[in-house]
Amino acid sequence: MFALKDVTRRFGNKLAVDAVTLEISQGQMVGIIGRSGAGKSTLLRMINRLQEPSSGSIHFAGVEVSGLRGRALRNWQRDCAMIFQQFNLVPRLDVLTNVMLGRLNHRSTLLSLLSVFTREERIHAIAALERLGIEQTALQPAGTLSGGQQQRVAIARALMQNPKMVLADEPIASLDPLNAKIVMDALRDINEREGITVITNLHTLDTARNYCERIIGMAGGRVVFDGKPSELTAEA
Ligand code: ADP
Ligand code: ADP
């Protein structure tokens, strides 16, 4: 079980996330929807510890996530891979290297970051690219790919982490409808085939309805809806 209890984040006197309590079980595909400024991104970033809660607790399998330090924190950040709206690839590096960067959290010292990737890592990275249908781009600089391809590279990079959860912050907000579908299908595929929990912020309700078994609606930092898409009709 993954659980948030009264998780709150303030910026000055602004409550970005206001006492959010949630439980998410393994293998769920969850869509978080809400207007810009509702607190969706801050919520995801606190799960991954890119941002710290002002108060409240986050538990995963009985461990308090905010207490993690050092190697334990790196392991946690590896367990919950992030996907971003702007892909966050290294544009001048080739696609294969970008995917292998997903292994960095598996290494313990700065020195080991400088070493070349192993044969196993390369094989694993190529398999991840094949799975996403973009293996033919492996040697191109990531910055030369289309947005939809870049987001698939980011998903391949996330898979290299062997994550338990994927946290996707507006993964399709910069994409045209066709690429948005390809990326959402890829997220659904890793959820269904590998049982990886997917929590994704989305700005369109239709996408959440089509892909997510559970929808969490946020407004003003609070959870205002939490249920199945079929229960949403009145609110929409
Ligand atoms: P969403 O992802 O739903 O658009 P955010 O989590 O980005 O919402 O933002 C929630 C609120 O917190 C907004 O009012 C935003 O302006 C504020 N906020 C987010 N990040 C910061 C920050 N680093 N500094 C100050 N205010 C912030
Ligand atoms: P329970 O769900 O019975 O409380 P635990 O919390 O002990 O079980 O979790 C058992 C294992 O399942 C954990 O070590 C963790 O790897 C995995 N797990 C639990 N919750 C999630 C989740 N929401 N997403 C992904 N994996 C999870």
XYZ file of N, CA and C and ligand atoms in Angstrom:
762
model
N 0.839 -1.204 0.000
C 0.000 0.000 0.000
C 0.870 1.248 0.000
N 0.375 2.223 -0.738
C 1.044 3.519 -0.779
C 0.042 4.527 -0.235
N 0.423 5.288 0.755
C -0.563 6.139 1.445
C -0.022 7.527 1.751
N -0.857 8.518 1.474
C -0.557 9.900 1.856
C -1.524 10.262 2.966
N -1.016 10.912 4.002
C -1.900 11.319 5.083
C -1.690 12.790 5.406
N -2.749 13.567 5.209
C -2.727 15.012 5.523
C -1.531 15.729 4.908
N -1.173 15.333 3.699
C 0.007 15.938 3.072
C -0.309 17.370 2.636
N 0.523 18.283 3.122
C 0.296 19.709 2.913
C 1.587 20.351 2.436
N 1.456 21.284 1.511
C 2.629 22.050 1.081
C 2.246 23.518 0.945
N 2.988 24.348 1.644
C 2.785 25.795 1.556
C 3.920 26.417 0.770
N 3.608 27.456 0.017
C 4.628 28.339 -0.555
C 4.303 29.710 0.015
N 5.102 30.214 0.937
C 4.728 31.437 1.646
C 3.432 31.164 2.390
N 2.438 32.001 2.179
C 1.177 31.694 2.848
C 0.161 31.032 1.906
N 0.666 30.614 0.742
C -0.201 29.921 -0.231
C -0.195 28.410 0.055
N -1.376 27.837 0.162
C -1.473 26.387 0.355
C -1.580 25.736 -1.018
N -0.471 25.197 -1.516
C -0.496 24.564 -2.845
C -1.188 23.209 -2.766
N -0.905 22.470 -1.700
C -1.554 21.170 -1.453
C -2.032 21.210 -0.007
N -3.298 20.906 0.183
C -3.953 21.167 1.458
C -4.521 19.873 2.060
N -3.765 19.266 2.944
C -4.223 18.114 3.727
C -4.791 16.987 2.849
N -3.973 16.521 1.906
C -4.416 15.443 1.013
C -4.159 14.075 1.666
N -5.196 13.265 1.727
C -5.120 11.910 2.261
C -5.605 10.949 1.178
N -4.757 9.978 0.826
C -5.073 9.052 -0.274
C -4.421 7.706 -0.004
N -5.020 6.650 -0.480
C -4.345 5.351 -0.497
C -4.377 4.846 -1.935
N -3.255 4.355 -2.395
C -3.176 3.857 -3.769
C -2.593 2.456 -3.721
N -3.330 1.500 -4.244
C -2.813 0.134 -4.169
C -2.002 -0.198 -5.405
N -1.229 -1.236 -5.281
C -0.293 -1.612 -6.329
C -1.034 -1.922 -7.619
N -0.518 -1.421 -8.731
C -1.069 -1.752 -10.031
C -2.200 -0.854 -10.498
N -2.569 0.143 -9.712
C -3.636 1.043 -10.175
C -3.105 1.996 -11.250
N -4.019 2.419 -12.109
C -3.706 3.504 -13.047
C -4.623 4.661 -12.669
N -4.000 5.706 -12.130
C -4.736 6.804 -11.513
C -4.502 8.084 -12.307
N -5.566 8.790 -12.623
C -5.446 10.089 -13.283
C -5.805 11.192 -12.309
N -4.944 12.205 -12.211
C -5.250 13.364 -11.365
C -5.613 14.516 -12.292
N -6.804 15.042 -12.093
C -7.243 16.134 -12.964
C -7.573 17.360 -12.117
N -7.580 18.490 -12.778
C -7.863 19.737 -12.081
C -7.264 20.885 -12.872
N -7.769 22.096 -12.604
C -7.284 23.266 -13.321
C -5.822 23.529 -13.007
N -5.220 24.358 -13.826
C -3.864 24.821 -13.565
C -3.837 25.488 -12.179
N -2.838 25.154 -11.383
C -2.725 25.731 -10.045
C -3.446 24.939 -8.968
N -4.061 23.808 -9.342
C -4.834 23.012 -8.372
C -3.940 22.266 -7.381
N -2.651 22.131 -7.715
C -1.733 21.444 -6.799
C -1.285 20.080 -7.284
N -1.648 19.710 -8.514
C -1.363 18.367 -9.036
C 0.136 18.098 -9.126
N 0.843 19.064 -9.686
C 2.272 18.872 -9.905
C 3.018 18.838 -8.561
N 2.655 19.716 -7.668
C 3.294 19.724 -6.342
C 3.055 18.388 -5.648
N 1.858 17.850 -5.784
C 1.553 16.563 -5.149
C 2.480 15.460 -5.683
N 2.595 15.366 -7.005
C 3.463 14.324 -7.581
C 4.910 14.522 -7.156
N 5.353 15.787 -7.158
C 6.754 16.062 -6.824
C 7.066 15.733 -5.369
N 6.070 15.841 -4.508
C 6.313 15.466 -3.105
C 6.436 13.949 -2.963
N 5.705 13.201 -3.793
C 5.810 11.738 -3.718
C 7.233 11.312 -4.048
N 7.773 11.919 -5.099
C 9.119 11.567 -5.559
C 10.230 12.268 -4.750
N 9.836 13.152 -3.827
C 10.775 13.930 -3.008
C 11.575 14.944 -3.830
N 10.997 15.374 -4.965
C 11.588 16.533 -5.640
C 11.211 17.781 -4.865
N 10.165 17.653 -4.045
C 9.741 18.736 -3.184
C 9.363 18.112 -1.840
N 9.564 18.855 -0.758
C 9.264 18.309 0.564
C 7.902 18.809 1.036
N 7.114 17.954 1.657
C 5.868 18.430 2.252
C 6.159 19.375 3.425
N 5.254 20.337 3.653
C 5.371 21.163 4.857
C 4.936 20.357 6.066
N 3.947 19.497 5.863
C 3.520 18.595 6.937
C 2.774 17.417 6.336
N 2.512 16.429 7.162
C 1.830 15.228 6.695
C 2.828 14.109 6.445
N 2.318 12.927 6.118
C 3.226 11.802 5.927
C 2.899 11.026 4.657
N 3.945 10.425 4.104
C 3.824 9.588 2.912
C 4.450 8.243 3.266
N 3.660 7.187 3.173
C 4.145 5.849 3.520
C 4.107 4.939 2.311
N 5.137 4.138 2.148
C 5.150 3.117 1.104
C 5.618 1.829 1.745
N 4.766 0.801 1.684
C 5.106 -0.499 2.274
C 5.643 -0.328 3.696
N 4.973 0.537 4.456
C 5.318 0.683 5.864
C 6.486 1.607 6.156
N 7.086 2.199 5.112
C 8.238 3.083 5.326
C 7.804 4.534 5.137
N 8.268 5.409 6.007
C 7.967 6.840 5.906
C 8.926 7.460 4.885
N 8.352 7.893 3.769
C 9.173 8.374 2.662
C 9.944 9.644 3.038
N 9.360 10.517 3.852
C 10.066 11.774 4.174
C 11.276 11.558 5.072
N 11.383 10.372 5.669
C 12.559 10.097 6.501
C 13.737 9.529 5.725
N 13.561 9.269 4.434
C 14.623 8.593 3.676
C 15.781 9.548 3.385
N 16.994 9.039 3.530
C 18.194 9.822 3.255
C 19.153 8.966 2.416
N 20.075 9.634 1.735
C 21.182 8.941 1.084
C 20.746 7.845 0.135
N 21.301 6.679 0.310
C 21.035 5.573 -0.596
C 19.551 5.172 -0.585
N 18.938 5.222 0.596
C 17.529 4.843 0.690
C 16.662 5.815 -0.118
N 17.053 7.095 -0.101
C 16.309 8.087 -0.888
C 16.519 7.834 -2.389
N 17.747 7.523 -2.769
C 17.995 7.197 -4.189
C 17.174 5.993 -4.623
N 17.109 4.988 -3.754
C 16.311 3.801 -4.093
C 14.847 4.167 -4.278
N 14.372 5.046 -3.422
C 12.975 5.472 -3.537
C 12.750 6.208 -4.863
N 13.680 7.085 -5.204
C 13.506 7.863 -6.433
C 13.633 6.973 -7.672
N 14.324 5.872 -7.512
C 14.384 4.881 -8.584
C 13.059 4.110 -8.656
N 12.482 3.830 -7.485
C 11.217 3.091 -7.444
C 10.068 3.889 -8.046
N 10.124 5.218 -7.930
C 9.041 6.002 -8.543
C 9.613 6.935 -9.592
N 9.626 6.437 -10.808
C 10.196 7.169 -11.942
C 9.273 8.309 -12.342
N 9.860 9.443 -12.718
C 9.063 10.595 -13.137
C 9.102 10.769 -14.662
N 7.961 11.197 -15.183
C 7.847 11.593 -16.596
C 7.339 13.040 -16.572
N 7.938 13.898 -17.388
C 7.595 15.323 -17.348
C 6.961 15.789 -18.664
N 6.240 16.900 -18.570
C 5.615 17.455 -19.773
C 6.654 17.764 -20.853
N 7.792 18.319 -20.435
C 8.817 18.722 -21.413
C 9.900 17.650 -21.583
N 9.593 16.417 -21.249
C 10.419 15.224 -21.508
C 11.696 15.137 -20.670
N 12.375 16.316 -20.471
C 13.615 16.360 -19.675
C 14.677 15.369 -20.144
N 14.852 15.280 -21.448
C 15.968 14.498 -21.980
C 17.184 15.419 -22.096
N 18.341 14.830 -22.354
C 19.532 15.636 -22.643
C 19.613 15.716 -24.166
N 19.246 16.876 -24.749
C 18.998 16.937 -26.196
C 20.178 16.548 -27.056
N 21.420 16.866 -26.590
C 22.571 16.605 -27.455
C 23.086 15.179 -27.358
N 22.643 14.453 -26.325
C 23.061 13.050 -26.216
C 22.149 12.174 -27.065
N 22.696 11.064 -27.546
C 21.849 10.192 -28.368
C 20.795 9.503 -27.497
N 19.791 8.976 -28.192
C 18.637 8.389 -27.529
C 19.050 7.247 -26.601
N 19.929 6.378 -27.084
C 20.326 5.217 -26.275
C 20.961 5.661 -24.950
N 21.827 6.681 -25.028
C 22.469 7.175 -23.805
C 21.426 7.796 -22.872
N 20.492 8.543 -23.440
C 19.425 9.104 -22.610
C 18.676 8.007 -21.859
N 18.401 6.913 -22.556
C 17.672 5.818 -21.900
C 18.525 5.220 -20.783
N 19.818 5.080 -21.046
C 20.689 4.469 -20.030
C 20.874 5.377 -18.821
N 20.612 6.673 -18.987
C 20.681 7.571 -17.827
C 19.690 7.147 -16.741
N 18.678 6.375 -17.127
C 17.760 5.821 -16.137
C 18.442 4.905 -15.127
N 19.666 4.465 -15.449
C 20.411 3.592 -14.525
C 21.193 4.388 -13.491
N 21.275 5.702 -13.657
C 22.178 6.464 -12.780
C 21.835 6.320 -11.312
N 20.545 6.260 -11.012
C 20.171 6.098 -9.612
C 20.571 4.746 -9.044
N 20.994 3.832 -9.903
C 21.424 2.524 -9.430
C 22.897 2.548 -9.015
N 23.548 3.638 -9.290
C 24.993 3.699 -9.016
C 25.230 4.548 -7.784
N 26.262 4.199 -7.047
C 26.365 4.827 -5.730
C 27.298 6.025 -5.638
N 28.292 6.109 -6.446
C 29.228 7.232 -6.267
C 29.364 8.021 -7.558
N 29.827 9.245 -7.395
C 30.026 10.105 -8.552
C 30.975 9.439 -9.542
N 31.982 8.769 -9.002
C 32.961 8.120 -9.869
C 32.286 7.121 -10.808
N 31.342 6.364 -10.257
C 30.738 5.334 -11.093
C 29.860 5.951 -12.181
N 29.437 7.195 -11.962
C 28.649 7.855 -13.011
C 29.497 8.079 -14.252
N 30.807 8.208 -14.032
C 31.689 8.533 -15.147
C 32.056 7.306 -15.968
N 31.806 6.134 -15.414
C 32.193 4.925 -16.137
C 31.210 4.663 -17.281
N 31.671 3.900 -18.264
C 30.807 3.609 -19.397
C 29.718 2.617 -18.990
N 28.653 2.631 -19.740
C 27.564 1.709 -19.441
C 27.962 0.287 -19.827
N 27.388 -0.674 -19.133
C 27.749 -2.069 -19.393
C 26.975 -2.604 -20.600
N 27.448 -3.741 -21.069
C 26.782 -4.422 -22.176
C 25.330 -4.754 -21.809
N 25.123 -5.214 -20.578
C 23.762 -5.546 -20.128
C 22.865 -4.312 -20.178
N 23.425 -3.166 -19.756
C 22.630 -1.940 -19.755
C 22.251 -1.540 -21.191
N 23.185 -1.722 -22.103
C 22.876 -1.396 -23.506
C 21.774 -2.306 -24.046
N 21.895 -3.600 -23.737
C 20.887 -4.557 -24.228
C 19.513 -4.224 -23.652
N 19.508 -3.926 -22.365
C 18.277 -3.556 -21.676
C 17.663 -2.282 -22.298
N 18.529 -1.303 -22.596
C 18.055 -0.032 -23.156
C 17.483 -0.239 -24.562
N 18.149 -1.065 -25.365
C 17.644 -1.318 -26.723
C 16.301 -2.036 -26.635
N 16.180 -2.980 -25.694
C 14.909 -3.689 -25.527
C 13.796 -2.710 -25.139
N 14.124 -1.748 -24.277
C 13.111 -0.759 -23.872
C 12.682 0.086 -25.070
N 13.654 0.455 -25.917
C 13.321 1.244 -27.110
C 12.474 0.432 -28.085
N 12.801 -0.852 -28.234
C 12.025 -1.716 -29.140
C 10.588 -1.816 -28.655
N 10.470 -1.949 -27.354
C 9.160 -2.071 -26.768
C 8.291 -0.853 -27.062
N 8.922 0.307 -27.132
C 8.186 1.540 -27.402
C 8.164 1.876 -28.889
N 8.746 0.993 -29.710
C 8.663 1.170 -31.160
C 9.545 2.271 -31.706
N 10.622 2.629 -31.011
C 11.480 3.724 -31.483
C 12.952 3.322 -31.522
N 13.210 2.003 -31.666
C 14.596 1.555 -31.664
C 15.398 2.143 -32.827
N 14.705 2.514 -33.916
C 15.441 3.067 -35.065
C 16.025 4.442 -34.767
N 15.622 5.079 -33.656
C 16.156 6.407 -33.320
C 17.357 6.325 -32.372
N 17.787 5.115 -32.030
C 18.739 4.926 -30.923
C 19.988 5.805 -31.006
N 20.485 6.046 -32.222
C 21.754 6.764 -32.331
C 21.580 8.243 -32.677
N 20.331 8.700 -32.743
C 20.105 10.117 -33.045
C 20.175 10.946 -31.766
N 20.596 12.223 -31.902
C 20.516 13.094 -30.723
C 19.044 13.226 -30.312
N 18.787 13.114 -29.015
C 17.402 13.091 -28.549
C 16.642 14.353 -28.958
N 17.372 15.484 -29.012
C 16.727 16.756 -29.338
C 16.193 16.841 -30.758
N 16.586 15.908 -31.640
C 16.120 15.957 -33.028
C 14.824 15.173 -33.225
N 14.347 14.495 -32.179
C 13.132 13.685 -32.329
C 11.878 14.542 -32.165
N 10.761 14.019 -32.656
C 9.486 14.703 -32.428
C 9.118 14.600 -30.951
N 8.175 15.430 -30.525
C 7.749 15.407 -29.126
C 7.258 14.038 -28.688
N 6.456 13.415 -29.540
C 5.915 12.106 -29.178
C 7.013 11.063 -29.026
N 8.007 11.139 -29.920
C 9.135 10.205 -29.806
C 9.939 10.492 -28.542
N 10.137 11.783 -28.249
C 10.919 12.127 -27.051
C 10.224 11.623 -25.788
N 8.906 11.712 -25.758
C 8.229 11.233 -24.557
C 8.341 9.713 -24.451
N 8.368 9.037 -25.597
C 8.571 7.579 -25.542
C 9.988 7.249 -25.055
N 10.958 8.082 -25.421
C 12.311 7.882 -24.890
C 12.288 8.045 -23.364
N 11.541 9.046 -22.901
C 11.460 9.276 -21.444
C 10.815 8.078 -20.748
N 9.845 7.444 -21.399
C 9.222 6.258 -20.798
C 10.225 5.097 -20.781
N 10.981 4.962 -21.854
C 12.012 3.914 -21.888
C 13.041 4.152 -20.777
N 13.415 5.402 -20.584
C 14.361 5.747 -19.510
C 13.769 5.378 -18.146
N 12.472 5.662 -17.982
C 11.813 5.302 -16.720
C 11.840 3.790 -16.518
N 11.597 3.026 -17.589
C 11.592 1.562 -17.465
C 12.959 1.026 -17.060
N 14.026 1.729 -17.487
C 15.381 1.305 -17.113
C 15.594 1.341 -15.603
N 14.766 2.107 -14.908
C 14.885 2.188 -13.453
C 14.235 0.996 -12.755
N 13.554 0.124 -13.522
C 12.748 -0.936 -12.904
C 11.836 -0.377 -11.816
N 11.015 0.604 -12.165
C 10.240 1.292 -11.124
C 9.058 0.468 -10.632
N 8.598 0.782 -9.437
C 7.333 0.232 -8.948
C 6.185 1.148 -9.323
N 6.503 2.436 -9.421
C 5.491 3.419 -9.806
C 6.070 4.329 -10.876
N 5.211 4.791 -11.769
C 5.589 5.855 -12.687
C 4.707 7.051 -12.362
N 5.337 8.196 -12.124
C 4.624 9.438 -11.827
C 4.775 10.327 -13.054
N 3.679 10.590 -13.734
C 3.753 11.342 -14.988
C 3.051 12.684 -14.805
N 3.819 13.768 -14.976
C 3.287 15.117 -14.760
C 2.931 15.733 -16.115
N 1.674 15.700 -16.454
C 1.185 16.224 -17.742
C 1.971 15.641 -18.925
N 2.024 14.321 -19.055
C 2.896 13.712 -20.074
C 2.477 14.007 -21.509
N 1.236 14.395 -21.720
C 0.792 14.597 -23.113
C 0.388 16.036 -23.393
N 0.637 16.938 -22.440
C 0.165 18.320 -22.609
C 0.843 19.027 -23.777
N 2.049 18.569 -24.174
C 2.732 19.234 -25.291
C 2.574 18.481 -26.606
N 1.726 17.464 -26.632
C 1.666 16.595 -27.818
C 0.367 16.760 -28.598
N 0.454 16.475 -29.912
C -0.756 16.463 -30.731
C -1.546 15.187 -30.396
N -2.812 15.135 -30.830
C -3.670 14.012 -30.404
C -3.125 12.632 -30.753
N -2.526 12.482 -31.921
C -2.023 11.157 -32.298
C -0.889 10.724 -31.366
N 0.074 11.629 -31.124
C 1.174 11.298 -30.233
C 0.714 11.147 -28.794
N -0.293 11.932 -28.422
C -0.851 11.793 -27.071
C -1.391 10.385 -26.887
N -2.063 9.873 -27.911
C -2.612 8.516 -27.818
C -1.487 7.484 -27.719
N -0.444 7.665 -28.519
C 0.670 6.710 -28.489
C 1.300 6.677 -27.092
N 1.485 7.863 -26.506
C 2.123 7.932 -25.182
C 1.201 7.361 -24.101
N -0.093 7.692 -24.155
C -1.018 7.137 -23.149
C -1.137 5.619 -23.302
N -1.145 5.140 -24.552
C -1.184 3.686 -24.768
C 0.064 3.030 -24.156
N 1.203 3.700 -24.289
C 2.445 3.140 -23.730
C 2.370 3.085 -22.206
N 1.811 4.132 -21.591
C 1.669 4.123 -20.125
C 0.711 3.019 -19.691
N -0.368 2.873 -20.448
C -1.313 1.809 -20.104
C -0.664 0.435 -20.238
N 0.139 0.280 -21.271
C 0.811 -0.987 -21.515
C 1.743 -1.363 -20.358
N 2.539 -0.410 -19.861
C 3.442 -0.779 -18.756
C 2.639 -1.054 -17.496
N 1.517 -0.360 -17.354
C 0.650 -0.632 -16.193
C 0.051 -2.032 -16.277
N -0.479 -2.377 -17.441
C -1.176 -3.660 -17.564
C -0.229 -4.840 -17.616
N 0.877 -4.676 -18.359
C 1.753 -5.828 -18.546
C 2.686 -6.064 -17.380
N 3.068 -4.984 -16.687
C 4.051 -5.169 -15.618
C 3.510 -4.840 -14.250
N 2.263 -4.412 -14.215
C 1.677 -4.107 -12.901
C 2.306 -2.900 -12.243
N 2.963 -2.047 -13.044
C 3.542 -0.832 -12.469
C 2.405 0.151 -12.194
N 2.369 0.670 -10.986
C 1.382 1.685 -10.635
C 1.674 2.944 -11.451
N 0.655 3.512 -12.079
C 0.852 4.750 -12.840
C -0.034 5.835 -12.231
N 0.587 6.941 -11.868
C -0.163 8.098 -11.382
C 0.159 9.240 -12.333
N -0.849 9.735 -13.022
C -0.566 10.745 -14.039
C -1.466 11.958 -13.906
N -0.854 13.134 -13.942
C -1.620 14.374 -14.008
C -2.054 14.574 -15.449
N -3.286 14.958 -15.617
C -3.827 15.160 -16.959
C -4.669 16.422 -16.936
N -4.655 17.178 -18.022
C -5.497 18.367 -18.006
C -6.823 18.144 -18.723
N -6.969 16.995 -19.418
C -8.267 16.761 -20.040
C -8.959 15.555 -19.401
N -10.202 15.805 -19.054
C -11.006 14.781 -18.413
C -11.195 13.562 -19.316
N -11.361 13.803 -20.616
C -11.601 12.689 -21.544
C -10.476 11.668 -21.502
N -9.243 12.154 -21.464
C -8.108 11.231 -21.424
C -8.163 10.403 -20.141
N -8.446 11.063 -19.031
C -8.520 10.346 -17.754
C -9.621 9.286 -17.809
N -10.747 9.658 -18.381
C -11.847 8.690 -18.498
C -11.461 7.478 -19.335
N -10.740 7.733 -20.421
C -10.404 6.646 -21.342
C -9.346 5.707 -20.791
N -8.460 6.224 -19.961
C -7.303 5.422 -19.588
C -7.228 5.021 -18.116
N -7.909 5.757 -17.252
C -7.657 5.549 -15.825
C -8.831 4.856 -15.157
N -8.508 3.893 -14.279
C -9.571 3.210 -13.551
C -10.038 4.047 -12.362
N -9.190 5.010 -11.997
C -9.512 5.869 -10.855
C -9.137 7.299 -11.200
N -10.038 8.204 -10.884
C -9.790 9.614 -11.160
C -9.817 10.381 -9.839
N -8.778 11.184 -9.646
C -8.736 12.060 -8.473
C -8.849 13.485 -8.993
N -9.870 14.190 -8.548
C -10.049 15.573 -8.962
C -9.504 16.492 -7.882
N -8.684 17.465 -8.284
C -8.146 18.429 -7.309
C -8.611 19.834 -7.641
N -8.844 20.633 -6.598
C -9.137 22.056 -6.742
C -8.632 22.750 -5.489
N -7.910 23.843 -5.692
C -7.402 24.613 -4.552
C -6.571 23.788 -3.586
N -5.833 22.813 -4.114
C -4.950 22.009 -3.269
C -5.640 20.841 -2.579
N -6.947 20.727 -2.745
C -7.669 19.658 -2.046
C -8.210 18.633 -3.028
N -8.432 17.424 -2.522
C -9.087 16.395 -3.329
C -10.588 16.644 -3.269
N -11.180 16.881 -4.446
C -12.623 17.158 -4.476
C -13.414 16.016 -5.116
N -12.691 15.060 -5.714
C -13.355 13.877 -6.255
C -12.360 12.730 -6.214
N -12.840 11.542 -5.910
C -11.969 10.362 -5.942
C -12.858 9.167 -6.231
N -12.793 8.659 -7.450
C -13.665 7.537 -7.768
C -13.430 7.016 -9.168
N -14.323 6.165 -9.605
C -14.238 5.596 -10.951
C -14.731 6.621 -11.965
N -14.249 6.510 -13.206
C -14.740 7.438 -14.237
C -16.262 7.425 -14.332
N -16.866 6.251 -14.149
C -18.327 6.153 -14.286
C -19.058 6.932 -13.197
N -18.381 7.245 -12.103
C -19.021 7.985 -11.012
C -18.908 9.493 -11.198
N -18.239 9.875 -12.269
C -17.874 11.287 -12.418
C -18.944 12.141 -13.092
N -19.917 11.525 -13.728
C -20.848 12.256 -14.599
C -21.415 13.537 -14.002
N -21.880 13.481 -12.780
C -22.505 14.656 -12.173
C -21.525 15.817 -12.037
N -20.304 15.493 -11.618
C -19.299 16.542 -11.383
C -18.842 17.232 -12.674
N -18.777 16.449 -13.745
C -18.221 16.967 -14.989
C -19.149 18.015 -15.596
P -0.944 22.275 -10.997
O 0.087 21.243 -11.254
O -2.278 21.700 -10.648
O -1.049 23.289 -12.094
P 0.919 23.282 -9.039
O 1.182 22.183 -8.091
O 1.927 23.562 -10.091
O -0.509 23.090 -9.690
O 0.732 24.636 -8.224
C -0.160 24.754 -7.116
C -0.041 26.155 -6.525
O 1.232 26.297 -5.906
C -0.138 27.259 -7.555
O -0.810 28.343 -6.968
C 1.301 27.614 -7.825
O 1.412 28.954 -8.218
C 1.946 27.380 -6.469
N 3.349 26.962 -6.615
C 3.774 25.796 -7.183
N 5.112 25.701 -7.123
C 5.544 26.838 -6.517
C 6.838 27.367 -6.145
N 7.955 26.673 -6.389
N 6.874 28.558 -5.530
C 5.763 29.247 -5.258
N 4.513 28.826 -5.560
C 4.395 27.649 -6.171
P 0.199 -4.125 1.573
O -0.269 -3.514 0.277
O -0.373 -5.459 1.833
O 0.142 -3.167 2.732
P 2.978 -3.535 1.573
O 2.601 -2.125 1.833
O 3.858 -4.240 2.561
O 1.710 -4.448 1.358
O 3.648 -3.625 0.144
C 4.136 -4.822 -0.361
C 5.014 -4.527 -1.557
O 4.173 -4.149 -2.645
C 5.933 -3.358 -1.303
O 7.212 -3.755 -0.932
C 5.963 -2.624 -2.588
O 7.071 -3.071 -3.350
C 4.714 -3.026 -3.325
N 3.709 -1.963 -3.345
C 2.856 -1.606 -2.365
N 2.053 -0.599 -2.741
C 2.402 -0.299 -4.004
C 1.941 0.673 -4.959
N 0.962 1.546 -4.723
N 2.540 0.675 -6.163
C 3.534 -0.184 -6.430
N 4.001 -1.101 -5.598
C 3.460 -1.158 -4.384
